[in-house]
Amino acid sequence: MSVTIKDVAALAGVSPSTVSRTCKNNPSISEETKERVRRAMIQLGYEPNFQASNLASQNSRTIGIILPVSARDAYENPFYLEAIRGVSQFCNQRQYINTVITGKDDEEVLQAMRTMTRSGQVDGFIVLYSKQQDPVIDYLYNEGLPYVLIGKAYQYANQTVYIDNDNLLAGQEATEYLYQLGHRRIAFLGSDSSLMFSADRKSGYQTALLRRSLPLREDYCVEVSSIPRDGDALIHRLLKNQDRPTAIVVSDDILAVALERSCIEMDLSIPKDLSIISFNNSLFARLTSPQLTSIDINSCQLGIEAASQMINHIENPNLLATKIIVPHYLVERDSCRNISPL
């Protein structure tokens, strides 16, 4: 197994980012620390790519934008386009270039990242998603590469710069909104719970139910990994429930569109038979009929804040890891109705 920058950091008793800055002879690192790091490199046989380090520090002003691995889904989700728009807008102002990195699996993404870092083509990375046990984050952290995460950090939380919404609170507020409309049989439809945003929105939904002394029903919580491969069948099962919910909190607009389609197939009317509230307030929310009530998470602003923090940490490598929460707000439309007795 090859020696990594993390191995050097552990032996020298410093952080991976300190090793990376030592490789670039950064003046912010003391000579004593540099010498300790260099001794560890020699002891472990670690050979940094000094040419790439010099290129990245002197000439390159490029930020890599990492999309989640997918053969197709990520390219169809308006959230990523809006976030990239925000990143590009800020990078243009600061004269940084940005480039998009993605692939069909983790290894393809990692190979692209290795190629870019070894050739000195990138200064830092913005990861547009957050999930549990992500090898991409492991690579960035272990190699001491600057990165910013959009979403809550699952790994290395105290050392990670991340930009996020308060998805727990947003999930609570969406559920409470339905409760105030008189709904008591409220379900949750979400993405794979390994994705942090969906897991937090689900937790917020459950917290709101408990606060209102409503039962947490396992059959009312549906998680799908994709639409329509397995999602349609699970959604149909929920809607065929003998004690069918009167309202559903949906973790994003794309899933809400799939839910609306299932309702049409089962001759259920929205919002007469089922109220729906979703997240992102994307183009999908405005194109559906009826239009979706949705929580706007300020996707473009997430990208702007991520780019701002990335550039700040590239130009000031001693900054502490920052956590920024971008506010959300509710956009009321026609997919929810009040069922409270007059």
XYZ file of C-alpha atoms in Angstrom:
342
model
C 0.000 0.000 0.000
C 1.425 3.391 -0.978
C 2.235 5.970 1.669
C -0.272 8.829 1.870
C 0.030 12.371 3.120
C -2.084 11.304 6.117
C 0.581 8.743 7.107
C 3.215 11.472 7.047
C 0.980 13.751 9.104
C 0.411 11.070 11.745
C 4.137 10.360 12.121
C 5.037 14.071 12.255
C 2.186 14.877 14.648
C 0.629 17.500 12.364
C -2.452 17.825 10.162
C -2.507 16.639 6.512
C -2.936 20.248 5.408
C 0.309 21.154 7.219
C 2.120 18.440 5.261
C 0.621 19.779 2.038
C 1.736 23.327 2.851
C 5.205 22.050 3.782
C 5.467 20.438 0.335
C 4.747 23.888 -1.139
C 7.248 25.536 1.282
C 4.441 27.754 2.553
C 5.848 30.545 4.787
C 2.986 30.095 7.253
C 4.645 26.873 8.503
C 7.559 27.250 10.906
C 10.968 25.897 9.918
C 10.894 23.549 12.918
C 7.607 22.033 11.782
C 8.783 21.795 8.180
C 11.883 19.923 9.276
C 9.799 17.485 11.357
C 7.514 16.854 8.390
C 10.440 16.343 6.017
C 12.047 13.810 8.381
C 8.755 11.894 8.435
C 8.643 11.935 4.630
C 12.140 10.471 4.431
C 11.402 7.855 7.080
C 8.252 6.670 5.273
C 9.632 7.031 1.759
C 6.946 9.550 0.803
C 7.682 11.363 -2.456
C 5.485 14.419 -3.013
C 4.963 15.824 -6.481
C 6.766 19.133 -5.937
C 6.279 20.165 -9.562
C 2.516 19.785 -9.280
C 2.516 21.569 -5.933
C 4.387 24.520 -7.381
C 2.083 24.713 -10.390
C -1.002 24.649 -8.195
C 0.309 27.296 -5.820
C 1.737 29.701 -8.392
C -0.136 29.487 -11.681
C -3.410 27.644 -11.353
C -6.533 29.379 -10.150
C -8.979 26.559 -10.704
C -11.636 24.989 -8.508
C -12.949 21.501 -9.195
C -16.705 21.021 -8.703
C -17.545 17.426 -7.810
C -20.990 16.051 -8.652
C -22.311 12.827 -7.082
C -21.545 9.656 -8.992
C -24.326 8.812 -11.395
C -24.890 7.574 -14.887
C -27.624 10.145 -15.359
C -29.624 11.376 -12.334
C -27.287 14.154 -11.179
C -27.398 15.868 -14.558
C -31.189 16.091 -14.426
C -31.459 17.600 -10.944
C -31.915 21.406 -11.044
C -30.338 21.734 -7.583
C -26.875 20.973 -8.966
C -27.287 23.371 -11.875
C -28.291 26.179 -9.507
C -25.412 25.424 -7.135
C -22.945 25.400 -10.050
C -24.403 28.720 -11.224
C -23.647 30.200 -7.804
C -20.104 28.801 -7.765
C -19.407 30.102 -11.282
C -20.844 33.530 -10.494
C -18.502 34.031 -7.544
C -15.482 32.471 -9.284
C -15.937 34.832 -12.234
C -15.788 37.812 -9.877
C -12.531 36.554 -8.345
C -11.037 35.404 -11.665
C -11.007 31.713 -10.781
C -11.806 28.989 -13.294
C -14.089 26.118 -12.336
C -14.343 22.664 -13.841
C -16.944 19.940 -13.245
C -15.881 16.439 -12.200
C -18.196 13.442 -12.183
C -18.354 9.811 -13.243
C -20.394 6.656 -13.209
C -18.748 5.401 -9.990
C -16.426 6.511 -7.189
C -13.291 5.120 -8.833
C -13.874 7.121 -12.017
C -14.279 10.325 -9.998
C -11.223 9.564 -7.863
C -9.093 8.909 -10.939
C -10.077 12.265 -12.420
C -9.225 13.977 -9.127
C -5.841 12.240 -8.904
C -4.982 13.280 -12.431
C -5.883 16.902 -11.754
C -4.017 17.147 -8.457
C -0.863 15.397 -9.687
C -0.623 17.685 -12.701
C -1.246 20.805 -10.643
C -4.450 21.661 -12.480
C -6.579 22.508 -9.447
C -6.288 24.537 -6.234
C -9.238 23.090 -4.330
C -12.522 21.239 -4.650
C -16.188 21.949 -3.942
C -18.232 18.803 -3.304
C -21.888 19.429 -4.190
C -23.326 16.658 -2.025
C -22.849 14.942 1.313
C -23.241 11.259 2.019
C -22.082 8.743 4.589
C -18.798 6.867 4.102
C -17.718 8.768 1.001
C -14.343 7.675 -0.496
C -14.090 11.045 -2.277
C -14.034 12.874 1.066
C -11.577 10.297 2.455
C -9.220 11.021 -0.445
C -9.464 14.803 -0.090
C -8.883 14.683 3.665
C -6.083 12.107 3.618
C -4.206 13.991 0.901
C -4.594 17.325 2.698
C -6.355 18.907 -0.271
C -8.489 22.030 0.308
C -12.189 21.291 -0.102
C -15.594 22.702 0.774
C -18.689 20.569 1.198
C -22.246 21.580 0.329
C -24.223 19.670 2.911
C -23.533 18.594 6.487
C -20.197 16.863 7.024
C -20.454 13.224 8.067
C -16.713 12.500 8.080
C -14.056 14.752 9.670
C -16.774 17.227 10.673
C -14.532 19.398 12.845
C -11.937 19.804 10.085
C -14.358 20.315 7.183
C -15.591 23.594 5.728
C -19.230 23.062 4.871
C -22.204 25.074 3.661
C -25.659 23.754 4.424
C -29.279 24.460 5.217
C -30.797 23.553 8.558
C -32.495 20.537 7.031
C -33.630 19.232 10.407
C -35.522 22.467 11.051
C -36.843 22.550 7.478
C -38.229 19.028 7.865
C -39.929 20.053 11.098
C -41.436 23.165 9.535
C -42.761 21.270 6.510
C -44.463 18.732 8.777
C -45.799 21.424 11.098
C -47.248 23.270 8.081
C -49.284 20.176 7.189
C -50.312 19.705 10.810
C -51.634 23.270 10.948
C -53.747 22.470 7.873
C -55.436 19.721 9.886
C -53.470 16.702 8.675
C -52.715 13.944 11.174
C -51.843 11.044 8.875
C -48.595 12.516 7.489
C -46.055 10.369 5.615
C -42.483 10.949 4.462
C -41.032 10.135 1.030
C -37.295 10.571 0.747
C -34.100 9.690 -1.064
C -31.617 7.126 0.198
C -30.900 7.926 3.858
C -27.143 7.746 3.202
C -27.627 11.223 1.677
C -27.361 13.601 4.597
C -29.960 16.156 3.433
C -32.690 13.511 3.148
C -31.744 11.870 6.444
C -31.951 15.228 8.244
C -35.287 16.154 6.657
C -36.658 12.788 7.717
C -35.380 13.364 11.261
C -37.094 16.765 11.288
C -40.328 15.158 10.110
C -40.125 12.575 12.906
C -39.326 15.239 15.508
C -42.397 17.239 14.487
C -44.631 14.173 14.781
C -43.312 13.400 18.263
C -43.852 16.996 19.376
C -47.470 16.715 18.242
C -47.862 13.286 19.892
C -48.458 11.624 16.520
C -47.263 8.041 16.008
C -44.089 7.245 14.055
C -45.388 4.688 11.573
C -42.819 2.611 9.749
C -45.190 2.093 6.825
C -45.454 5.883 6.420
C -41.694 6.338 5.812
C -40.604 5.426 2.289
C -37.052 5.835 0.965
C -36.179 5.241 -2.691
C -32.770 5.064 -4.324
C -34.009 5.963 -7.789
C -37.015 6.839 -9.911
C -38.541 4.940 -11.614
C -36.436 1.783 -11.095
C -37.793 0.942 -7.648
C -39.499 4.167 -6.613
C -42.813 3.731 -8.374
C -43.579 0.388 -6.719
C -42.789 1.729 -3.237
C -44.858 4.865 -3.816
C -47.817 2.806 -5.059
C -47.578 0.621 -1.960
C -47.754 3.694 0.266
C -50.772 5.080 -1.585
C -52.573 1.715 -1.459
C -52.239 1.631 2.311
C -55.645 0.882 3.866
C -55.079 3.831 6.178
C -53.625 6.022 3.416
C -51.904 9.261 4.505
C -53.682 12.522 3.790
C -50.397 14.391 3.316
C -46.766 13.623 2.448
C -43.505 15.463 3.110
C -41.229 14.772 0.118
C -37.466 15.321 0.350
C -37.124 16.981 -3.090
C -39.190 18.178 -6.045
C -38.145 15.369 -8.388
C -39.576 12.775 -6.023
C -42.687 14.921 -5.643
C -43.202 14.844 -9.420
C -42.966 11.034 -9.328
C -45.514 11.042 -6.505
C -47.887 13.229 -8.508
C -47.570 10.830 -11.449
C -48.434 7.881 -9.205
C -51.477 9.760 -7.912
C -52.699 10.300 -11.478
C -52.228 6.593 -12.222
C -54.260 5.683 -9.122
C -56.960 8.288 -9.791
C -56.089 10.312 -6.689
C -56.591 14.075 -6.812
C -54.073 16.587 -5.451
C -54.749 18.249 -3.067
C -58.261 16.845 -2.566
C -57.093 13.315 -1.755
C -53.479 14.018 -0.906
C -51.504 17.140 0.061
C -47.836 17.335 -0.940
C -45.037 19.578 0.304
C -41.530 19.221 -1.108
C -38.088 20.847 -1.121
C -35.839 22.875 -3.474
C -38.515 25.032 -5.195
C -37.050 24.044 -8.540
C -38.490 24.408 -12.025
C -40.284 21.103 -11.463
C -42.299 22.627 -8.615
C -43.610 25.344 -10.909
C -44.313 23.118 -13.926
C -46.434 20.484 -12.197
C -50.198 20.643 -12.037
C -51.094 21.597 -9.430
C -47.935 23.551 -8.691
C -46.032 22.288 -5.661
C -45.805 23.944 -2.287
C -42.059 23.736 -1.709
C -39.334 24.876 0.661
C -36.761 26.978 -1.181
C -33.256 26.168 0.074
C -31.496 28.980 -1.853
C -29.485 26.589 -4.048
C -27.623 29.363 -5.882
C -26.610 31.004 -2.603
C -25.243 27.673 -1.366
C -22.938 27.683 -4.403
C -21.911 31.306 -3.870
C -21.028 30.692 -0.217
C -19.126 27.516 -1.104
C -17.015 29.347 -3.700
C -16.372 32.229 -1.310
C -15.137 29.909 1.422
C -13.074 27.825 -0.994
C -11.218 30.846 -2.343
C -10.729 32.279 1.158
C -9.145 29.019 2.336
C -6.980 28.694 -0.789
C -5.607 32.202 -0.300
C -5.455 31.962 3.516
C -4.577 28.331 4.331
C -4.427 28.875 8.100
C -8.123 29.722 8.413
C -10.141 27.473 10.698
C -12.855 25.285 9.217
C -16.067 27.285 8.836
C -19.680 26.116 8.975
C -22.282 28.310 7.262
C -26.051 27.803 7.383
C -28.026 29.297 4.479
C -31.672 30.117 5.362
C -34.684 28.474 3.713
C -38.239 29.692 3.219
C -41.638 28.238 2.346
C -43.307 28.927 -1.009
C -47.029 28.182 -0.803
C -48.793 26.970 -3.930
C -51.702 24.668 -4.717
C -50.574 21.177 -3.692
C -51.760 21.420 -0.074
C -55.234 21.982 1.305
C -56.735 22.702 4.681
C -58.768 19.782 6.031
C -59.472 21.281 9.451
C -63.175 21.200 10.404
C -64.942 24.535 10.035
